[in-house]
GROMACS .gro file of N, CA, C and O in nm:
model
  424
    1UNK      N    1   8.663   5.909   6.318
    1UNK     CA    2   8.526   5.953   6.314
    1UNK      C    3   8.516   6.067   6.416
    1UNK      O    4   8.593   6.093   6.527
    2UNK      N    5   8.410   6.144   6.404
    2UNK     CA    6   8.407   6.277   6.497
    2UNK      C    7   8.363   6.224   6.617
    2UNK      O    8   8.304   6.116   6.631
    3UNK      N    9   8.407   6.313   6.735
    3UNK     CA   10   8.383   6.267   6.867
    3UNK      C   11   8.240   6.268   6.905
    3UNK      O   12   8.135   6.361   6.858
    4UNK      N   13   8.203   6.161   6.977
    4UNK     CA   14   8.031   6.157   6.991
    4UNK      C   15   7.993   6.260   7.093
    4UNK      O   16   8.057   6.328   7.184
    5UNK      N   17   7.865   6.321   7.074
    5UNK     CA   18   7.785   6.429   7.147
    5UNK      C   19   7.799   6.367   7.306
    5UNK      O   20   7.759   6.264   7.341
    6UNK      N   21   7.837   6.471   7.401
    6UNK     CA   22   7.844   6.411   7.536
    6UNK      C   23   7.743   6.382   7.590
    6UNK      O   24   7.732   6.286   7.682
    7UNK      N   25   7.623   6.455   7.559
    7UNK     CA   26   7.496   6.444   7.626
    7UNK      C   27   7.433   6.326   7.593
    7UNK      O   28   7.382   6.232   7.644
    8UNK      N   29   7.439   6.281   7.456
    8UNK     CA   30   7.419   6.167   7.396
    8UNK      C   31   7.491   6.042   7.440
    8UNK      O   32   7.408   5.941   7.490
    9UNK      N   33   7.591   6.073   7.468
    9UNK     CA   34   7.674   5.943   7.514
    9UNK      C   35   7.658   5.933   7.645
    9UNK      O   36   7.635   5.820   7.696
   10UNK      N   37   7.642   6.034   7.718
   10UNK     CA   38   7.586   6.011   7.875
   10UNK      C   39   7.463   5.945   7.897
   10UNK      O   40   7.472   5.844   7.985
   11UNK      N   41   7.369   5.985   7.799
   11UNK     CA   42   7.252   5.891   7.821
   11UNK      C   43   7.255   5.768   7.760
   11UNK      O   44   7.203   5.658   7.815
   12UNK      N   45   7.339   5.728   7.644
   12UNK     CA   46   7.334   5.564   7.647
   12UNK      C   47   7.416   5.501   7.715
   12UNK      O   48   7.400   5.371   7.756
   13UNK      N   49   7.511   5.559   7.770
   13UNK     CA   50   7.611   5.520   7.887
   13UNK      C   51   7.497   5.453   7.997
   13UNK      O   52   7.529   5.346   8.074
   14UNK      N   53   7.424   5.546   8.064
   14UNK     CA   54   7.337   5.518   8.175
   14UNK      C   55   7.246   5.410   8.128
   14UNK      O   56   7.199   5.342   8.206
   15UNK      N   57   7.183   5.389   7.976
   15UNK     CA   58   7.078   5.308   7.941
   15UNK      C   59   7.169   5.174   7.965
   15UNK      O   60   7.077   5.061   7.996
   16UNK      N   61   7.265   5.155   7.908
   16UNK     CA   62   7.361   5.026   7.899
   16UNK      C   63   7.381   4.988   8.039
   16UNK      O   64   7.378   4.889   8.090
   17UNK      N   65   7.415   5.086   8.143
   17UNK     CA   66   7.416   5.034   8.273
   17UNK      C   67   7.312   5.003   8.338
   17UNK      O   68   7.280   4.895   8.441
   18UNK      N   69   7.191   5.031   8.328
   18UNK     CA   70   7.063   4.986   8.372
   18UNK      C   71   7.004   4.873   8.275
   18UNK      O   72   6.899   4.819   8.341
   19UNK      N   73   7.040   4.843   8.171
   19UNK     CA   74   6.972   4.737   8.097
   19UNK      C   75   6.998   4.616   8.150
   19UNK      O   76   7.091   4.587   8.239
   20UNK      N   77   6.907   4.527   8.171
   20UNK     CA   78   6.924   4.388   8.203
   20UNK      C   79   7.004   4.306   8.161
   20UNK      O   80   7.016   4.301   8.032
   21UNK      N   81   7.115   4.252   8.229
   21UNK     CA   82   7.241   4.193   8.168
   21UNK      C   83   7.195   4.100   8.065
   21UNK      O   84   7.255   4.081   7.958
   22UNK      N   85   7.070   4.006   8.100
   22UNK     CA   86   7.057   3.906   8.008
   22UNK      C   87   6.996   3.960   7.864
   22UNK      O   88   7.018   3.884   7.773
   23UNK      N   89   6.938   4.061   7.871
   23UNK     CA   90   6.889   4.120   7.745
   23UNK      C   91   7.003   4.176   7.674
   23UNK      O   92   7.020   4.163   7.520
   24UNK      N   93   7.085   4.235   7.715
   24UNK     CA   94   7.202   4.302   7.653
   24UNK      C   95   7.286   4.165   7.587
   24UNK      O   96   7.331   4.193   7.465
   25UNK      N   97   7.295   4.061   7.672
   25UNK     CA   98   7.381   3.959   7.626
   25UNK      C   99   7.295   3.891   7.515
   25UNK      O  100   7.381   3.844   7.404
   26UNK      N  101   7.158   3.900   7.494
   26UNK     CA  102   7.068   3.835   7.385
   26UNK      C  103   7.086   3.922   7.272
   26UNK      O  104   7.089   3.876   7.172
   27UNK      N  105   7.125   4.064   7.302
   27UNK     CA  106   7.105   4.148   7.172
   27UNK      C  107   7.237   4.152   7.115
   27UNK      O  108   7.251   4.169   6.992
   28UNK      N  109   7.340   4.115   7.167
   28UNK     CA  110   7.481   4.146   7.116
   28UNK      C  111   7.556   3.995   7.189
   28UNK      O  112   7.628   4.021   7.271
   29UNK      N  113   7.531   3.909   7.157
   29UNK     CA  114   7.579   3.774   7.170
   29UNK      C  115   7.698   3.740   7.147
   29UNK      O  116   7.783   3.710   7.249
   30UNK      N  117   7.783   3.796   7.038
   30UNK     CA  118   7.906   3.770   7.000
   30UNK      C  119   7.979   3.943   7.011
   30UNK      O  120   7.956   4.003   6.915
   31UNK      N  121   8.048   3.928   7.088
   31UNK     CA  122   8.145   4.067   7.078
   31UNK      C  123   8.261   4.091   6.967
   31UNK      O  124   8.294   3.995   6.945
   32UNK      N  125   8.255   4.225   6.916
   32UNK     CA  126   8.333   4.244   6.817
   32UNK      C  127   8.489   4.216   6.882
   32UNK      O  128   8.505   4.206   6.991
   33UNK      N  129   8.574   4.200   6.793
   33UNK     CA  130   8.728   4.201   6.841
   33UNK      C  131   8.741   4.345   6.930
   33UNK      O  132   8.728   4.437   6.889
   34UNK      N  133   8.822   4.285   7.031
   34UNK     CA  134   8.864   4.460   7.117
   34UNK      C  135   8.974   4.400   7.226
   34UNK      O  136   9.005   4.280   7.245
   35UNK      N  137   9.043   4.469   7.278
   35UNK     CA  138   9.126   4.475   7.385
   35UNK      C  139   9.070   4.545   7.522
   35UNK      O  140   9.030   4.635   7.492
   36UNK      N  141   9.096   4.470   7.639
   36UNK     CA  142   9.097   4.529   7.754
   36UNK      C  143   9.176   4.599   7.806
   36UNK      O  144   9.307   4.571   7.782
   37UNK      N  145   9.134   4.730   7.814
   37UNK     CA  146   9.234   4.849   7.850
   37UNK      C  147   9.230   4.844   8.018
   37UNK      O  148   9.328   4.834   8.088
   38UNK      N  149   9.105   4.811   8.073
   38UNK     CA  150   9.086   4.837   8.208
   38UNK      C  151   8.997   4.659   8.211
   38UNK      O  152   8.881   4.703   8.205
   39UNK      N  153   9.048   4.570   8.248
   39UNK     CA  154   8.947   4.461   8.269
   39UNK      C  155   8.826   4.466   8.377
   39UNK      O  156   8.868   4.548   8.474
   40UNK      N  157   8.738   4.412   8.371
   40UNK     CA  158   8.634   4.411   8.475
   40UNK      C  159   8.663   4.391   8.592
   40UNK      O  160   8.739   4.297   8.632
   41UNK      N  161   8.631   4.527   8.688
   41UNK     CA  162   8.667   4.481   8.828
   41UNK      C  163   8.575   4.556   8.923
   41UNK      O  164   8.509   4.628   8.879
   42UNK      N  165   8.559   4.469   9.023
   42UNK     CA  166   8.440   4.508   9.126
   42UNK      C  167   8.509   4.598   9.241
   42UNK      O  168   8.620   4.594   9.270
   43UNK      N  169   8.425   4.715   9.274
   43UNK     CA  170   8.480   4.812   9.365
   43UNK      C  171   8.312   4.878   9.436
   43UNK      O  172   8.220   4.825   9.398
   44UNK      N  173   8.385   4.975   9.488
   44UNK     CA  174   8.253   5.037   9.567
   44UNK      C  175   8.258   5.178   9.538
   44UNK      O  176   8.384   5.239   9.503
   45UNK      N  177   8.152   5.260   9.529
   45UNK     CA  178   8.144   5.396   9.526
   45UNK      C  179   8.059   5.450   9.626
   45UNK      O  180   7.973   5.376   9.699
   46UNK      N  181   8.078   5.571   9.706
   46UNK     CA  182   8.012   5.616   9.793
   46UNK      C  183   7.877   5.712   9.728
   46UNK      O  184   7.858   5.771   9.645
   47UNK      N  185   7.759   5.670   9.774
   47UNK     CA  186   7.624   5.732   9.730
   47UNK      C  187   7.569   5.856   9.796
   47UNK      O  188   7.590   5.813   9.919
   48UNK      N  189   7.560   5.942   9.771
   48UNK     CA  190   7.508   6.045   9.836
   48UNK      C  191   7.371   6.095   9.859
   48UNK      O  192   7.300   6.052   9.716
   49UNK      N  193   7.320   6.132   9.955
   49UNK     CA  194   7.140   6.192   9.941
   49UNK      C  195   7.166   6.329   9.992
   49UNK      O  196   7.250   6.386   9.986
   50UNK      N  197   7.032   6.381   9.973
   50UNK     CA  198   6.992   6.502  10.026
   50UNK      C  199   6.865   6.505  10.105
   50UNK      O  200   6.788   6.457  10.056
   51UNK      N  201   6.876   6.578  10.192
   51UNK     CA  202   6.757   6.570  10.281
   51UNK      C  203   6.642   6.664  10.204
   51UNK      O  204   6.672   6.762  10.163
   52UNK      N  205   6.541   6.604  10.180
   52UNK     CA  206   6.436   6.633  10.131
   52UNK      C  207   6.453   6.657   9.989
   52UNK      O  208   6.373   6.738   9.890
   53UNK      N  209   6.553   6.597   9.951
   53UNK     CA  210   6.605   6.613   9.761
   53UNK      C  211   6.658   6.741   9.742
   53UNK      O  212   6.723   6.758   9.629
   54UNK      N  213   6.648   6.845   9.833
   54UNK     CA  214   6.733   6.950   9.805
   54UNK      C  215   6.796   7.012   9.894
   54UNK      O  216   6.899   7.123   9.891
   55UNK      N  217   6.809   6.955   9.993
   55UNK     CA  218   6.889   6.976  10.124
   55UNK      C  219   7.047   6.966  10.097
   55UNK      O  220   7.093   6.941   9.983
   56UNK      N  221   7.133   6.950  10.195
   56UNK     CA  222   7.274   6.972  10.224
   56UNK      C  223   7.278   6.804  10.192
   56UNK      O  224   7.217   6.722  10.225
   57UNK      N  225   7.418   6.788  10.115
   57UNK     CA  226   7.431   6.645  10.049
   57UNK      C  227   7.495   6.586  10.190
   57UNK      O  228   7.545   6.634  10.292
   58UNK      N  229   7.477   6.429  10.209
   58UNK     CA  230   7.517   6.353  10.318
   58UNK      C  231   7.538   6.213  10.239
   58UNK      O  232   7.511   6.189  10.146
   59UNK      N  233   7.661   6.141  10.305
   59UNK     CA  234   7.675   6.029  10.269
   59UNK      C  235   7.571   5.906  10.308
   59UNK      O  236   7.548   5.897  10.420
   60UNK      N  237   7.514   5.863  10.236
   60UNK     CA  238   7.400   5.767  10.230
   60UNK      C  239   7.466   5.622  10.273
   60UNK      O  240   7.460   5.550  10.348
   61UNK      N  241   7.575   5.591  10.171
   61UNK     CA  242   7.625   5.452  10.207
   61UNK      C  243   7.750   5.417  10.066
   61UNK      O  244   7.713   5.504  10.013
   62UNK      N  245   7.773   5.305  10.087
   62UNK     CA  246   7.848   5.258   9.957
   62UNK      C  247   7.770   5.165   9.900
   62UNK      O  248   7.659   5.099   9.914
   63UNK      N  249   7.800   5.154   9.750
   63UNK     CA  250   7.710   5.070   9.620
   63UNK      C  251   7.844   5.000   9.574
   63UNK      O  252   7.922   5.068   9.539
   64UNK      N  253   7.816   4.876   9.553
   64UNK     CA  254   7.890   4.801   9.470
   64UNK      C  255   7.888   4.807   9.324
   64UNK      O  256   7.760   4.822   9.299
   65UNK      N  257   7.998   4.834   9.262
   65UNK     CA  258   7.997   4.885   9.116
   65UNK      C  259   8.099   4.784   9.049
   65UNK      O  260   8.202   4.764   9.100
   66UNK      N  261   8.086   4.750   8.917
   66UNK     CA  262   8.196   4.709   8.827
   66UNK      C  263   8.237   4.794   8.706
   66UNK      O  264   8.135   4.822   8.649
   67UNK      N  265   8.347   4.809   8.685
   67UNK     CA  266   8.384   4.885   8.571
   67UNK      C  267   8.488   4.827   8.467
   67UNK      O  268   8.515   4.706   8.512
   68UNK      N  269   8.460   4.875   8.357
   68UNK     CA  270   8.553   4.809   8.237
   68UNK      C  271   8.563   4.899   8.156
   68UNK      O  272   8.509   5.032   8.139
   69UNK      N  273   8.704   4.886   8.070
   69UNK     CA  274   8.714   4.975   7.982
   69UNK      C  275   8.789   4.905   7.864
   69UNK      O  276   8.863   4.808   7.889
   70UNK      N  277   8.751   4.918   7.745
   70UNK     CA  278   8.794   4.838   7.599
   70UNK      C  279   8.810   4.952   7.516
   70UNK      O  280   8.809   5.023   7.498
   71UNK      N  281   8.905   4.871   7.427
   71UNK     CA  282   8.929   4.952   7.286
   71UNK      C  283   8.899   4.840   7.165
   71UNK      O  284   8.958   4.739   7.182
   72UNK      N  285   8.865   4.905   7.087
   72UNK     CA  286   8.817   4.823   6.951
   72UNK      C  287   8.921   4.842   6.875
   72UNK      O  288   9.020   4.905   6.899
   73UNK      N  289   8.944   4.734   6.776
   73UNK     CA  290   9.038   4.721   6.696
   73UNK      C  291   9.086   4.850   6.617
   73UNK      O  292   9.189   4.881   6.586
   74UNK      N  293   8.968   4.932   6.592
   74UNK     CA  294   8.998   5.067   6.500
   74UNK      C  295   9.034   5.185   6.611
   74UNK      O  296   9.072   5.272   6.555
   75UNK      N  297   9.050   5.154   6.720
   75UNK     CA  298   9.117   5.232   6.829
   75UNK      C  299   9.009   5.311   6.927
   75UNK      O  300   9.030   5.382   7.001
   76UNK      N  301   8.871   5.275   6.891
   76UNK     CA  302   8.792   5.357   6.976
   76UNK      C  303   8.775   5.296   7.115
   76UNK      O  304   8.759   5.170   7.107
   77UNK      N  305   8.779   5.372   7.199
   77UNK     CA  306   8.773   5.319   7.355
   77UNK      C  307   8.610   5.353   7.411
   77UNK      O  308   8.536   5.462   7.385
   78UNK      N  309   8.586   5.242   7.466
   78UNK     CA  310   8.458   5.248   7.545
   78UNK      C  311   8.469   5.200   7.680
   78UNK      O  312   8.568   5.152   7.741
   79UNK      N  313   8.379   5.271   7.779
   79UNK     CA  314   8.414   5.262   7.938
   79UNK      C  315   8.251   5.221   7.965
   79UNK      O  316   8.157   5.259   7.911
   80UNK      N  317   8.244   5.144   8.107
   80UNK     CA  318   8.122   5.119   8.155
   80UNK      C  319   8.125   5.105   8.300
   80UNK      O  320   8.250   5.057   8.364
   81UNK      N  321   8.015   5.136   8.368
   81UNK     CA  322   8.005   5.126   8.499
   81UNK      C  323   7.880   5.078   8.530
   81UNK      O  324   7.773   5.125   8.499
   82UNK      N  325   7.871   4.956   8.584
   82UNK     CA  326   7.729   4.887   8.633
   82UNK      C  327   7.718   4.854   8.761
   82UNK      O  328   7.816   4.825   8.823
   83UNK      N  329   7.601   4.871   8.810
   83UNK     CA  330   7.562   4.821   8.945
   83UNK      C  331   7.583   4.687   8.980
   83UNK      O  332   7.550   4.603   8.914
   84UNK      N  333   7.645   4.647   9.086
   84UNK     CA  334   7.661   4.495   9.115
   84UNK      C  335   7.795   4.457   9.079
   84UNK      O  336   7.882   4.511   9.074
   85UNK      N  337   7.793   4.322   9.043
   85UNK     CA  338   7.927   4.254   9.052
   85UNK      C  339   7.940   4.174   8.909
   85UNK      O  340   8.013   4.091   8.883
   86UNK      N  341   7.843   4.189   8.807
   86UNK     CA  342   7.845   4.143   8.691
   86UNK      C  343   7.940   4.180   8.576
   86UNK      O  344   7.935   4.285   8.516
   87UNK      N  345   8.087   4.125   8.569
   87UNK     CA  346   8.192   4.168   8.494
   87UNK      C  347   8.141   4.147   8.350
   87UNK      O  348   8.186   4.220   8.270
   88UNK      N  349   8.059   4.059   8.310
   88UNK     CA  350   8.032   4.026   8.190
   88UNK      C  351   7.943   4.148   8.150
   88UNK      O  352   7.976   4.187   8.015
   89UNK      N  353   7.830   4.187   8.207
   89UNK     CA  354   7.751   4.303   8.179
   89UNK      C  355   7.849   4.414   8.145
   89UNK      O  356   7.818   4.506   8.070
   90UNK      N  357   7.939   4.463   8.255
   90UNK     CA  358   8.034   4.577   8.226
   90UNK      C  359   8.108   4.572   8.095
   90UNK      O  360   8.113   4.640   8.061
   91UNK      N  361   8.179   4.440   8.077
   91UNK     CA  362   8.253   4.419   7.930
   91UNK      C  363   8.141   4.441   7.820
   91UNK      O  364   8.207   4.535   7.740
   92UNK      N  365   8.014   4.382   7.824
   92UNK     CA  366   7.951   4.428   7.710
   92UNK      C  367   7.914   4.551   7.703
   92UNK      O  368   7.902   4.603   7.592
   93UNK      N  369   7.875   4.611   7.814
   93UNK     CA  370   7.840   4.759   7.798
   93UNK      C  371   7.939   4.842   7.746
   93UNK      O  372   7.934   4.965   7.666
   94UNK      N  373   8.084   4.819   7.792
   94UNK     CA  374   8.173   4.885   7.734
   94UNK      C  375   8.185   4.869   7.593
   94UNK      O  376   8.238   4.971   7.532
   95UNK      N  377   8.197   4.746   7.554
   95UNK     CA  378   8.199   4.714   7.396
   95UNK      C  379   8.112   4.814   7.279
   95UNK      O  380   8.114   4.870   7.224
   96UNK      N  381   7.977   4.817   7.383
   96UNK     CA  382   7.860   4.877   7.304
   96UNK      C  383   7.882   5.015   7.298
   96UNK      O  384   7.861   5.099   7.212
   97UNK      N  385   7.959   5.078   7.420
   97UNK     CA  386   7.962   5.217   7.432
   97UNK      C  387   8.080   5.241   7.317
   97UNK      O  388   8.058   5.354   7.245
   98UNK      N  389   8.172   5.178   7.304
   98UNK     CA  390   8.251   5.219   7.189
   98UNK      C  391   8.204   5.170   7.050
   98UNK      O  392   8.249   5.275   6.967
   99UNK      N  393   8.109   5.087   7.043
   99UNK     CA  394   8.034   5.075   6.900
   99UNK      C  395   7.962   5.195   6.895
   99UNK      O  396   7.955   5.228   6.747
  100UNK      N  397   7.906   5.258   6.971
  100UNK     CA  398   7.822   5.374   6.955
  100UNK      C  399   7.870   5.504   6.917
  100UNK      O  400   7.812   5.577   6.868
  101UNK      N  401   8.000   5.487   6.931
  101UNK     CA  402   8.088   5.598   6.884
  101UNK      C  403   8.131   5.604   6.736
  101UNK      O  404   8.219   5.673   6.688
  102UNK      N  405   8.108   5.471   6.682
  102UNK     CA  406   8.153   5.435   6.544
  102UNK      C  407   8.053   5.460   6.443
  102UNK      O  408   7.894   5.472   6.477
  103UNK      N  409   8.049   5.443   6.311
  103UNK     CA  410   7.965   5.444   6.233
  103UNK      C  411   7.861   5.292   6.231
  103UNK      O  412   7.761   5.312   6.169
  104UNK      N  413   7.903   5.219   6.299
  104UNK     CA  414   7.807   5.093   6.364
  104UNK      C  415   7.695   5.142   6.429
  104UNK      O  416   7.593   5.045   6.427
  105UNK      N  417   7.700   5.253   6.489
  105UNK     CA  418   7.559   5.311   6.536
  105UNK      C  419   7.460   5.360   6.472
  105UNK      O  420   7.361   5.373   6.503
  106UNK      N  421   7.492   5.387   6.331
  106UNK     CA  422   7.399   5.447   6.252
  106UNK      C  423   7.295   5.333   6.183
  106UNK      O  424   7.304   5.246   6.165
   0.00000   0.00000   0.00000
């Protein structure tokens, strides 16, 4: 399949990351067959702020995130980064990212 539009993909990855985990689990209760390229793991990222929204950047602090990468049986790879420690949310979001790059999204 043709490569997904980077802008559209950025938008749906953002939507998946912000989606309530319970809603995502309800909408896609059974995940299609996939392999874990990077199992869901918890880590931290540095969050930056800007004085007045436009000033010089400064380190505001760390935020806990969970990331995951999967590959569908057809070869399509999906990635997810979600705030917090919900490994199921990260895995489900990564699978949906991969599905969105296939004809299943149409």
